[in-house]
CSV table of C-alpha atoms in Angstrom, one decimal:
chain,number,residue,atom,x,y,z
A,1,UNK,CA,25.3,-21.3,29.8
A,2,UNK,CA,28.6,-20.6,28.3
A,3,UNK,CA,29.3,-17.5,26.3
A,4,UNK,CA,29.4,-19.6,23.0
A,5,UNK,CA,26.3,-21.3,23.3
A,6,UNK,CA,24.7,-17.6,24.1
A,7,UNK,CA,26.2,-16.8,20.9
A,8,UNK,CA,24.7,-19.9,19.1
A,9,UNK,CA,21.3,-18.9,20.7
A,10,UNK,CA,21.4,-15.4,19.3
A,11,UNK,CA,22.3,-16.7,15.7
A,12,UNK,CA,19.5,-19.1,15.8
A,13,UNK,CA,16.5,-16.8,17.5
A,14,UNK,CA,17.8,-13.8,15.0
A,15,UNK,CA,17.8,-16.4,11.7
A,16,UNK,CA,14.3,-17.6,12.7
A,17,UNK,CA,13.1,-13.8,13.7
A,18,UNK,CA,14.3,-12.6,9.8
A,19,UNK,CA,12.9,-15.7,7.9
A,20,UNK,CA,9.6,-14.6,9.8
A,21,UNK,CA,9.8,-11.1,9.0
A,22,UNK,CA,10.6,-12.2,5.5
A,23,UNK,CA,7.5,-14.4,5.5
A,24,UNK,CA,5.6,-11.7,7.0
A,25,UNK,CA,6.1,-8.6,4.5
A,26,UNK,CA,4.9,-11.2,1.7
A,27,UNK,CA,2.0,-11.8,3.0
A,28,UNK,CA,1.2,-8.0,3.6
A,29,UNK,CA,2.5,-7.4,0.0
A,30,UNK,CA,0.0,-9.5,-1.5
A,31,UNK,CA,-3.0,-8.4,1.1
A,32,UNK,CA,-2.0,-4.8,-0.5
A,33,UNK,CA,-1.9,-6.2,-3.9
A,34,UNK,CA,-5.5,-7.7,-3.7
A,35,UNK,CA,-6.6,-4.0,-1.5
A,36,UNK,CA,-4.9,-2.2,-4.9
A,37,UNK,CA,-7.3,-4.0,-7.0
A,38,UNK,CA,-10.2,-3.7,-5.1
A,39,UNK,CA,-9.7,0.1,-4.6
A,40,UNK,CA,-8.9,0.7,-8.6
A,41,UNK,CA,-12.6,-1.0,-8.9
A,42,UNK,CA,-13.8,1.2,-6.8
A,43,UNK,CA,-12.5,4.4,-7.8
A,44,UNK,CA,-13.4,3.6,-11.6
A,45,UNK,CA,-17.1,3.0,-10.2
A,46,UNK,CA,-16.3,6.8,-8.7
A,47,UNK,CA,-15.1,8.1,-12.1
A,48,UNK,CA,-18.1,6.8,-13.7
A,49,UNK,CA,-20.6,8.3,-11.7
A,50,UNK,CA,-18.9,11.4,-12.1
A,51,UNK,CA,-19.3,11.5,-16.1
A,52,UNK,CA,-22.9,10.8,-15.6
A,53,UNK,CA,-23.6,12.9,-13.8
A,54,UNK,CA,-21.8,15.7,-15.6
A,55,UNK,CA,-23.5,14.6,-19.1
A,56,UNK,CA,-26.8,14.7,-17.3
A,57,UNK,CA,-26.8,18.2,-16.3
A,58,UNK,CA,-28.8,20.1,-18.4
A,59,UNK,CA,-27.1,22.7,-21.0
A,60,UNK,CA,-27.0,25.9,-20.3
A,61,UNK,CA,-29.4,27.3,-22.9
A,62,UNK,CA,-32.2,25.0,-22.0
A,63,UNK,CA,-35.6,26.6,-22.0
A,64,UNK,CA,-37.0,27.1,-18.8
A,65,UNK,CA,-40.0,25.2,-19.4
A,66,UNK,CA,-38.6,22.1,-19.9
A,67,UNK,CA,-36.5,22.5,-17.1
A,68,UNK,CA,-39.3,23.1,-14.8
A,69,UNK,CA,-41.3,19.9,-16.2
A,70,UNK,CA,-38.3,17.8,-15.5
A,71,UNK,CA,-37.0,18.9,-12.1
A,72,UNK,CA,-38.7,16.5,-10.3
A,73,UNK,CA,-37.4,13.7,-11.7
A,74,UNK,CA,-33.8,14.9,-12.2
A,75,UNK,CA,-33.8,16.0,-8.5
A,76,UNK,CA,-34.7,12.2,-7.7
A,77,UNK,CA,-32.1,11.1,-10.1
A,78,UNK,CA,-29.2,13.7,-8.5
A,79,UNK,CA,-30.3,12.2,-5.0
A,80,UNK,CA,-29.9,8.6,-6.0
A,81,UNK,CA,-26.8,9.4,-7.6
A,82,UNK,CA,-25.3,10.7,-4.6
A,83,UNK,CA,-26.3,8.1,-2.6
A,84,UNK,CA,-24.4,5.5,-4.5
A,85,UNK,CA,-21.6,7.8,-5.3
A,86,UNK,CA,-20.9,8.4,-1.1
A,87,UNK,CA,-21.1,4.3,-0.9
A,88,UNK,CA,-18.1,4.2,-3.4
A,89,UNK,CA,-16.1,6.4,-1.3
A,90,UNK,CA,-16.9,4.2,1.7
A,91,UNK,CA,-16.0,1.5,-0.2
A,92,UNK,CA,-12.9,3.2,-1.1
A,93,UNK,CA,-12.2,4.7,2.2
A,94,UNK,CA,-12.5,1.3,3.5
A,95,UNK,CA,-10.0,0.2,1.2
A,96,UNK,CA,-7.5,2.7,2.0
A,97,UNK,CA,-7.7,2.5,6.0
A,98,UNK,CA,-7.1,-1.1,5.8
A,99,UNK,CA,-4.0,-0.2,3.5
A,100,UNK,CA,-3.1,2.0,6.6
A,101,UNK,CA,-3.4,-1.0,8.9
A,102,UNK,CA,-0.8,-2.6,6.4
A,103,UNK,CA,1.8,0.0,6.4
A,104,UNK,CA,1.5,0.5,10.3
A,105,UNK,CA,2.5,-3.5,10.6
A,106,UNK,CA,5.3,-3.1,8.4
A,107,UNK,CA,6.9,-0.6,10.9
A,108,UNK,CA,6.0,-3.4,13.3
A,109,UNK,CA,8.7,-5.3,10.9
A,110,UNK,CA,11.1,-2.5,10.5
A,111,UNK,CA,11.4,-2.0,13.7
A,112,UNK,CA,12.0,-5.6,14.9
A,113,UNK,CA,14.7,-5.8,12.4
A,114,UNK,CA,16.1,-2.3,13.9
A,115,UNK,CA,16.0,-4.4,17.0
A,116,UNK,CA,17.8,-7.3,15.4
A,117,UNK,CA,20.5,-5.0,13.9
A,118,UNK,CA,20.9,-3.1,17.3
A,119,UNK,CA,21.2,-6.6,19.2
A,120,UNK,CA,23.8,-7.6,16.8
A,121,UNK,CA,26.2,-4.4,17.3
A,122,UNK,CA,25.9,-4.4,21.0
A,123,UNK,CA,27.2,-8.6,20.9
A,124,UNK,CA,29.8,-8.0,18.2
A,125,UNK,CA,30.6,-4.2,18.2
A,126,UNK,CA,29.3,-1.4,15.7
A,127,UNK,CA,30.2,-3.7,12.6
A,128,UNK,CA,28.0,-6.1,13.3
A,129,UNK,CA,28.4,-9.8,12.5
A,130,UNK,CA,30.8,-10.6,10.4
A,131,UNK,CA,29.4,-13.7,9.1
A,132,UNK,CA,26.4,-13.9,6.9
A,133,UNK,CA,23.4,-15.1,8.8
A,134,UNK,CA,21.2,-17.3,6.0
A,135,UNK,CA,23.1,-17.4,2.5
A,136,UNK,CA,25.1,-14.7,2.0
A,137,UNK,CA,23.8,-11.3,3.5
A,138,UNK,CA,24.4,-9.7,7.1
A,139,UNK,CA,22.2,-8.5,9.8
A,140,UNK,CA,22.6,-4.8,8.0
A,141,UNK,CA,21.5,-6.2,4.7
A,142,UNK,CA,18.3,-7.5,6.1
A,143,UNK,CA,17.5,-4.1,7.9
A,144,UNK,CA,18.0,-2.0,4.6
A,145,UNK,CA,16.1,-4.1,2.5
A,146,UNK,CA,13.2,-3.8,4.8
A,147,UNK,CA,13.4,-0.1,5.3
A,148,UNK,CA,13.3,0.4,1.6
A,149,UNK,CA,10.5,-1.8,1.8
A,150,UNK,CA,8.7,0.2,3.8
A,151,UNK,CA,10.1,3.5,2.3
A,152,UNK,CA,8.2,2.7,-0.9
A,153,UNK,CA,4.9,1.2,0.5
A,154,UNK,CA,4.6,4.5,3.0
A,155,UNK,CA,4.9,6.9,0.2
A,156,UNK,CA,2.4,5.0,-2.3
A,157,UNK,CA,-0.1,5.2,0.8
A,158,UNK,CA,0.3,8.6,1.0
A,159,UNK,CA,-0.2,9.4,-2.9
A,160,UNK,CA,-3.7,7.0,-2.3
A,161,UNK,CA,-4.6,9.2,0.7
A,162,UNK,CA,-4.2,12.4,-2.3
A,163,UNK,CA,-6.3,10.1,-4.6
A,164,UNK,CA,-9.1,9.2,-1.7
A,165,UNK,CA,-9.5,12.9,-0.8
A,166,UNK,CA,-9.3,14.3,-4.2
A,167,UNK,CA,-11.2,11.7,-6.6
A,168,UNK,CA,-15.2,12.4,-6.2
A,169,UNK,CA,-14.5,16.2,-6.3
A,170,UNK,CA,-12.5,16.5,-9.3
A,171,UNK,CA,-14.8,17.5,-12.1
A,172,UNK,CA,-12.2,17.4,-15.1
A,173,UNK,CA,-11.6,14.0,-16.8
A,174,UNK,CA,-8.1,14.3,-17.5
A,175,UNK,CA,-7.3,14.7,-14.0
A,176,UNK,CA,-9.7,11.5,-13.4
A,177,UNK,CA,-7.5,9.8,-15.8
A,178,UNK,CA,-4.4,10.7,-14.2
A,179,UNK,CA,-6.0,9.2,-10.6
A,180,UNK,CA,-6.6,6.3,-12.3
A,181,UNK,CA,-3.9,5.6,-13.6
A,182,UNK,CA,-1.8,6.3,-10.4
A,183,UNK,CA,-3.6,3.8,-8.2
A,184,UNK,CA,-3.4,1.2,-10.5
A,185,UNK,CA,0.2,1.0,-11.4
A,186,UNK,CA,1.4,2.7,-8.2
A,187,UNK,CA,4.6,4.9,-9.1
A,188,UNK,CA,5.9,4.7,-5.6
A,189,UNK,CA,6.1,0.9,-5.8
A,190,UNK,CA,8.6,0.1,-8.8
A,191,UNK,CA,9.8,-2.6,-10.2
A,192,UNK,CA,12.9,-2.7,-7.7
A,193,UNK,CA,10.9,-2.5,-4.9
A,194,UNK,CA,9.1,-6.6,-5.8
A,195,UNK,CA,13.1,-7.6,-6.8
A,196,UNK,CA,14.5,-6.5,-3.2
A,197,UNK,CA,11.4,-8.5,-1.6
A,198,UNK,CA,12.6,-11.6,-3.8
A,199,UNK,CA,16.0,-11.0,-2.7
A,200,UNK,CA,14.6,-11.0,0.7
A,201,UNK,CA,13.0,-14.3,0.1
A,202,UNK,CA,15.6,-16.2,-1.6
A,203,UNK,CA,18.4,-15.1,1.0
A,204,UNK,CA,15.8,-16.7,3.8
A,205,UNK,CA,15.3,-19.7,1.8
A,206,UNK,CA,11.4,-19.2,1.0
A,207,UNK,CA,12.0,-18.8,-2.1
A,208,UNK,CA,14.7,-21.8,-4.1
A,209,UNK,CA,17.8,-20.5,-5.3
């Protein structure tokens, strides 16, 4: 094989490699997107329990009679409530390990397109390839689009790990709030971060220009 048609080879196994990788982080964005949801219903079914169980505990200046009629009961009612609360947080849990199983692929991606990039220097030097492989970007552009791709999604994991180990022992409503809030519209995951996976897309042609 001549050494242009080894070059043509390379081109045409890198171009298929990035649209797959492209093709391949949407798919994980939307399994996390449908995991986000899931979780958020899960950890407001954890904030909930929480508040009833707080406004059933008895005030402080309750007579002791009444108290001692009722324990029964109320000790049958905390142990019920428990149970469900723990299968929340398995639920959750659940949720969150399977979000780890996405981030850990997305390395996978990363570091095929690390691979790419490195290929690409060792053929044509430490610049790279000069001409753009799909529509207008070069082999760098793809490899720093998907590391801040994966920059962003490794972070938010890390704030739902906080929000995991933190959620059914917070007693203070605010801070539930706060939780709450933070899985749903997940600060580490802006805007920016959905426009460079379009850009992604529309430079690899899944997505029309």
């Amino acid at each position: 094989m001549s050494s242009s048609n080894t070059k043509f080879s390379a081109v045409t196994g890198s171009v298929r490699k990035i649209k797959d990788n492209a093709a391949d982080w949407h798919n994980l964005m939307l399994k996390w997107e449908k995991l986000n949801n899931d979780g958020f219903q899960f950890a407001t079914n954890i904030v909930n329990m929480r508040n009833s169980q707080r406004d059933q505990q008895p005030p402080d200046d309750s007579p002791p009679a009444s108290a001692c009629q009722t324990f029964p009961s109320a000790v049958q009612q905390q142990a019920a409530g428990a149970a469900e609360l723990q299968d929340e947080c398995s639920r959750l849990q659940a949720v969150v390990d399977r979000m780890v199983v996405i981030v850990a692929k997305m390395e996978h991606l990363m570091s095929v397109q690390q691979g790419i990039q490195d290929l690409e220097e060792f053929q044509f030097g430490p610049e790279g390839r000069t001409s753009p492989l799909c529509h207008s970007w070069k082999t760098k552009e793809f490899e720093e689009s998907s590391r801040v791709l994966l920059a962003a999604f490794s972070q938010e994991l890390k704030l739902k790990q906080v929000i995991l180990r933190e959620l059914a022992h917070t007693a203070v409503a605010d801070l539930h709030m706060v939780y709450l809030s933070c899985w749903l519209h997940q600060p580490f995951i802006p805007a920016q971060t959905r426009l460079a996976l379009e850009a992604l897309l529309l430079e690899t042609g899944h997505r029309l220009l």
